[in-house]
XYZ file of C-alpha atoms in Angstrom:
386
model
C 44.836 -15.155 23.840
C 44.393 -11.408 24.065
C 42.292 -9.788 26.783
C 40.527 -6.480 26.226
C 39.393 -4.641 29.371
C 37.780 -1.272 29.804
C 39.619 1.271 31.977
C 37.960 2.375 35.190
C 37.389 5.905 33.918
C 35.854 4.576 30.718
C 33.618 2.229 32.712
C 32.411 5.136 34.886
C 31.693 7.264 31.834
C 29.703 4.470 30.209
C 27.734 4.013 33.410
C 26.918 7.728 33.517
C 26.011 7.634 29.837
C 23.637 4.754 30.492
C 21.998 6.674 33.338
C 21.536 9.737 31.139
C 20.094 7.576 28.381
C 17.559 5.934 30.667
C 16.561 9.357 32.029
C 16.046 10.726 28.519
C 14.046 7.722 27.469
C 11.814 8.004 30.512
C 11.108 11.640 29.648
C 10.711 11.330 25.919
C 9.423 7.767 25.277
C 11.131 8.214 22.001
C 10.453 5.385 19.609
C 7.300 5.335 17.462
C 5.670 2.853 19.812
C 6.894 4.664 22.904
C 8.633 1.450 23.940
C 12.360 2.016 23.488
C 12.351 3.153 27.106
C 11.371 -0.430 28.017
C 14.324 -1.814 26.089
C 16.854 -0.134 28.386
C 15.504 -1.203 31.777
C 12.479 1.084 31.978
C 10.657 -1.836 33.571
C 12.620 -2.652 36.697
C 13.657 -6.313 37.043
C 12.144 -6.477 40.529
C 8.672 -5.426 39.379
C 8.895 -7.833 36.442
C 9.860 -10.661 38.812
C 7.096 -9.812 41.251
C 4.588 -9.986 38.408
C 6.022 -13.330 37.305
C 6.006 -14.773 40.823
C 2.403 -13.731 41.321
C 1.448 -15.792 38.273
C 1.816 -18.994 40.284
C 5.494 -19.890 39.956
C 6.583 -21.117 43.380
C 10.354 -21.265 43.080
C 12.672 -18.837 41.351
C 16.356 -18.138 41.927
C 16.916 -14.382 41.706
C 19.842 -14.041 44.105
C 22.430 -14.365 41.352
C 20.751 -12.245 38.679
C 22.979 -9.347 39.707
C 25.859 -11.320 38.160
C 24.337 -10.442 34.790
C 25.605 -6.917 35.366
C 29.242 -8.010 35.618
C 31.882 -7.564 32.922
C 31.259 -11.047 31.454
C 27.459 -10.929 31.140
C 26.871 -13.430 33.951
C 29.211 -16.081 32.530
C 32.662 -16.862 33.896
C 34.273 -15.662 30.663
C 33.294 -14.313 27.251
C 35.170 -15.073 24.006
C 35.032 -14.051 20.376
C 36.231 -16.277 17.518
C 38.318 -14.232 15.100
C 40.786 -14.986 12.326
C 43.985 -12.972 12.927
C 43.806 -11.456 9.441
C 40.265 -10.136 10.000
C 41.267 -7.129 12.064
C 38.294 -5.259 10.601
C 35.872 -7.639 12.259
C 37.726 -7.540 15.559
C 37.679 -3.731 15.567
C 33.924 -3.681 14.988
C 33.306 -6.287 17.668
C 35.501 -4.396 20.145
C 33.444 -1.229 19.676
C 30.151 -3.101 20.122
C 31.404 -4.851 23.261
C 32.563 -1.547 24.711
C 29.132 -0.020 24.116
C 27.483 -2.938 25.929
C 30.258 -2.802 28.548
C 31.639 -6.340 28.618
C 35.126 -7.844 28.446
C 36.191 -10.622 26.126
C 39.118 -12.771 25.112
C 39.965 -13.863 21.579
C 39.844 -17.456 20.354
C 41.963 -17.254 17.236
C 40.468 -18.666 14.070
C 42.271 -21.565 12.429
C 43.513 -21.931 8.868
C 42.275 -25.377 7.881
C 44.937 -25.686 5.182
C 47.605 -25.781 7.880
C 45.948 -28.556 9.857
C 47.470 -32.005 9.691
C 45.076 -34.541 8.128
C 45.834 -36.694 11.150
C 44.058 -34.099 13.312
C 40.853 -34.220 11.273
C 37.975 -35.786 13.227
C 36.696 -37.653 10.174
C 36.762 -37.681 6.385
C 35.374 -34.346 5.194
C 33.942 -34.260 1.690
C 36.181 -32.491 -0.794
C 34.816 -29.074 -1.674
C 36.128 -25.527 -2.147
C 35.061 -24.768 1.439
C 36.536 -27.923 3.008
C 39.551 -26.304 4.649
C 37.537 -23.348 5.892
C 34.912 -25.680 7.340
C 37.689 -27.593 9.093
C 39.209 -24.388 10.402
C 35.849 -23.255 11.756
C 35.365 -26.632 13.456
C 38.797 -26.419 15.077
C 38.217 -22.887 16.392
C 35.036 -24.017 18.153
C 36.861 -27.074 19.501
C 39.494 -24.691 20.847
C 36.722 -22.821 22.665
C 35.576 -26.056 24.329
C 39.209 -26.986 25.000
C 39.796 -23.637 26.739
C 36.792 -24.177 29.012
C 38.008 -27.609 30.106
C 41.654 -26.554 30.416
C 40.812 -23.588 32.635
C 38.017 -25.308 34.587
C 35.477 -22.669 33.595
C 31.992 -23.350 34.894
C 30.402 -21.462 31.970
C 31.611 -19.446 29.000
C 29.957 -17.543 26.171
C 31.325 -17.192 22.654
C 30.412 -14.879 19.785
C 31.396 -15.012 16.163
C 33.218 -11.809 15.270
C 30.394 -10.442 13.103
C 27.759 -10.937 15.805
C 25.337 -8.154 16.651
C 22.744 -7.674 19.373
C 20.129 -5.219 20.585
C 21.090 -2.095 22.519
C 19.004 -3.616 25.321
C 21.029 -6.854 25.349
C 21.637 -6.913 29.088
C 17.923 -6.528 29.756
C 17.247 -9.411 27.358
C 19.767 -11.553 29.245
C 17.816 -11.087 32.480
C 14.787 -12.647 30.854
C 16.930 -15.313 29.183
C 18.411 -16.261 32.563
C 14.976 -16.703 34.124
C 13.866 -18.851 31.206
C 17.012 -20.959 31.322
C 16.497 -21.600 35.019
C 13.032 -22.943 34.361
C 13.809 -25.020 31.302
C 16.753 -26.633 33.132
C 14.626 -27.181 36.264
C 17.055 -25.115 38.326
C 14.135 -23.578 40.203
C 13.631 -26.879 42.046
C 16.454 -27.302 44.522
C 19.313 -25.257 45.966
C 20.002 -21.872 44.352
C 22.276 -22.101 41.352
C 25.704 -20.496 41.313
C 24.954 -19.241 37.799
C 22.151 -16.818 36.891
C 21.375 -19.183 34.006
C 20.785 -22.174 36.276
C 22.411 -25.585 36.304
C 21.975 -28.781 34.329
C 22.325 -27.330 30.835
C 25.125 -28.076 28.385
C 24.559 -25.509 25.630
C 22.605 -22.237 25.495
C 21.730 -20.867 22.064
C 21.629 -17.061 21.984
C 22.312 -16.565 18.275
C 21.324 -19.025 15.554
C 19.617 -19.102 12.162
C 17.340 -22.068 12.921
C 16.323 -23.794 16.141
C 13.403 -26.047 17.036
C 11.998 -27.504 20.270
C 12.246 -31.150 21.244
C 8.999 -32.500 19.817
C 7.904 -34.304 22.978
C 8.656 -31.447 25.367
C 5.874 -28.873 25.509
C 7.393 -26.663 28.197
C 7.784 -23.030 27.202
C 9.027 -19.891 28.917
C 7.001 -17.122 27.293
C 8.112 -13.474 27.098
C 5.180 -11.305 26.035
C 5.057 -7.614 25.041
C 8.756 -7.686 24.180
C 9.653 -4.439 22.356
C 12.836 -6.068 21.038
C 11.027 -8.934 19.282
C 11.190 -8.535 15.483
C 7.832 -8.584 13.675
C 6.930 -11.903 12.076
C 7.182 -10.696 8.489
C 10.715 -9.395 9.119
C 12.240 -12.542 10.602
C 14.970 -14.304 8.654
C 16.014 -17.911 9.261
C 17.522 -20.730 7.218
C 15.800 -23.783 8.657
C 13.102 -24.939 11.033
C 11.733 -22.663 13.735
C 9.105 -23.148 16.471
C 5.403 -22.901 15.770
C 4.609 -19.340 16.803
C 0.945 -19.411 15.797
C -0.252 -19.378 19.453
C 1.597 -16.096 20.045
C 1.541 -12.569 18.678
C 4.442 -10.743 17.020
C 5.679 -9.247 20.294
C 6.366 -12.610 21.925
C 9.550 -14.599 22.404
C 9.694 -18.160 23.699
C 12.402 -20.313 25.267
C 12.435 -24.092 25.079
C 14.443 -27.291 25.336
C 16.012 -27.475 21.882
C 16.652 -30.436 19.645
C 19.329 -28.453 17.865
C 20.092 -25.437 15.775
C 21.899 -24.158 12.714
C 24.536 -21.401 12.775
C 26.508 -20.487 15.877
C 26.477 -16.700 16.049
C 26.580 -16.947 19.833
C 26.213 -19.768 22.324
C 27.346 -20.742 25.800
C 28.792 -23.998 27.100
C 28.975 -25.331 30.608
C 32.073 -27.228 31.740
C 30.275 -30.536 31.286
C 28.958 -29.441 27.903
C 32.491 -28.598 26.752
C 33.711 -32.029 27.820
C 30.978 -33.688 25.775
C 31.675 -31.502 22.727
C 35.338 -32.514 22.753
C 34.474 -36.172 23.172
C 31.788 -36.466 20.494
C 32.991 -33.907 17.947
C 36.772 -34.325 18.240
C 37.701 -37.629 19.859
C 34.952 -39.483 17.969
C 34.465 -39.645 14.201
C 32.792 -36.491 12.903
C 32.746 -34.973 9.415
C 30.106 -32.233 9.226
C 30.034 -28.457 9.790
C 30.427 -27.752 13.482
C 26.977 -26.176 13.935
C 25.413 -29.342 12.525
C 27.438 -31.234 15.099
C 25.937 -29.143 17.880
C 22.496 -29.974 16.529
C 23.354 -33.680 16.523
C 24.484 -33.395 20.137
C 21.173 -31.825 21.182
C 19.122 -34.273 19.139
C 20.634 -37.575 20.321
C 19.057 -38.179 23.703
C 21.519 -40.946 24.546
C 24.273 -38.337 24.809
C 22.333 -36.529 27.554
C 23.334 -33.205 26.046
C 20.843 -30.592 27.208
C 20.298 -27.559 24.983
C 18.161 -24.483 25.585
C 17.222 -21.982 22.906
C 15.247 -18.814 22.326
C 13.147 -17.659 19.382
C 13.362 -15.152 17.902
C 17.100 -15.209 18.569
C 18.740 -12.340 20.478
C 22.074 -12.409 18.596
C 22.488 -12.498 14.828
C 25.106 -11.910 12.144
C 25.739 -8.348 10.980
C 26.163 -7.577 7.282
C 28.081 -4.341 6.915
C 27.882 -1.819 4.113
C 30.408 -2.386 1.331
C 31.525 -5.471 -0.627
C 29.430 -8.549 0.177
C 32.570 -10.646 -0.305
C 33.668 -9.453 3.166
C 30.738 -11.151 4.903
C 31.871 -14.742 5.297
C 35.234 -16.324 6.046
C 33.940 -19.660 4.716
C 31.853 -19.003 1.602
C 32.140 -16.410 -1.172
C 29.094 -14.163 -1.486
C 30.140 -12.463 -4.692
C 31.336 -8.985 -5.604
C 28.153 -6.957 -5.161
C 28.184 -3.797 -3.059
C 25.782 -3.327 -0.156
C 24.698 0.279 0.276
C 23.530 -0.055 3.869
C 24.387 -2.557 6.572
C 21.762 -4.612 8.373
C 21.384 -7.307 11.001
C 18.577 -9.821 10.641
C 16.179 -10.185 13.564
C 17.716 -7.442 15.756
C 15.379 -4.502 16.294
C 17.737 -1.876 17.785
C 21.069 -3.035 16.356
C 24.099 -2.067 18.436
C 26.294 -1.855 15.324
C 23.859 0.263 13.345
C 23.404 2.559 16.323
C 27.073 2.702 17.334
C 27.491 6.349 16.371
C 24.424 7.376 18.386
C 25.593 5.366 21.406
C 29.130 6.774 21.234
C 27.802 10.330 21.034
C 25.138 9.800 23.678
C 22.339 10.563 21.207
C 19.865 8.169 22.789
C 16.977 9.991 21.148
C 18.285 8.897 17.750
C 18.350 5.136 18.380
C 17.010 3.525 15.201
C 14.534 0.669 14.884
C 15.287 -1.458 11.802
C 11.696 -2.639 11.504
C 9.861 0.541 12.459
C 7.358 0.279 9.601
C 6.316 -3.241 10.588
C 6.185 -2.924 14.371
C 2.822 -2.883 16.110
C 2.019 -0.811 19.232
C 2.544 -2.691 22.492
C 0.088 -2.240 25.330
C 1.371 -2.786 28.835
C 4.690 -3.962 30.308
C 6.765 -7.005 29.442
C 5.123 -10.144 30.850
C 6.673 -13.512 31.659
C 4.679 -16.711 31.580
C 5.621 -20.345 32.186
C 3.891 -23.139 30.266
C 4.271 -26.455 32.020
C 3.523 -29.969 30.873
C 4.761 -32.131 28.065
C 3.015 -32.869 24.801
């Protein structure tokens, strides 16, 4: 595995750049809704927490939220899955990670054609994508294997075409609070992780995720300037019922599964279970379907937490569409402009502005469809089970 780390001078310069950006945003309130300043920590975490605590929540672990500012986003380690031949994707991911200021290690992708049939977890249906599906499965098993081998308490993985909002770290603060509540980590001793204890898998990036139908608990994030408008959301399967909420709201919930694995985290115990059920046991489906099965089967006691709309998605760059996927073939059409579904202020699309410090030029992909937001971000906890 290869480790990429930012030099101390580079880290200081990024910190200064971030300070300048926040100062400019506070002065200019630059986006059409005047809310991009909120994306990059305009609303201080302490004031947000005080507002949340005053809403009637009695127990909340905030002592470890500062870990979210470390070089691994509050997890023990961060990884990216990347095929060695896709240096283009690794270059793009490296730039994005540097702009968000986190370190990562590479989990090398696997060529399914080179795998011994004896190592297959089950009988996969013959298809043109069979070997690539197997290779994808093995790469994600290698992620779980690495967690168990190195006794990591938590680890986060991205696919190499993943993209996120320029305010990703601010989003993670809210995600951590929601995860604590969904996993019941607010009742008992403070957790060693900002994301709480008792969870197995955290979905950050997916293309479909739904709540457990009998669990009505929700962590509600209102007035979120990074939430994509409803008519601009793109998913490929079931999603939560958002009719009780407006277009500026995100929710977190106990998930019965998800499709796609743009980014997710595993705990040590979760990695053990993944290896047991999806490698040691018979399994013959795409790996993201396997994760969904794990969440869905209550007898496996595999606890999943998700967020909707998702905060990580897959970037589609300008150029040949055939470059998009390492599994399927999307044809030979040319894409004039890149995009990332569901991400309002895309880090990849704004990379040039971030590199040059042009914070006043940060672009909103869905500017025409966004509605003005009144007031600060609000957090709300819905208890009870339905």
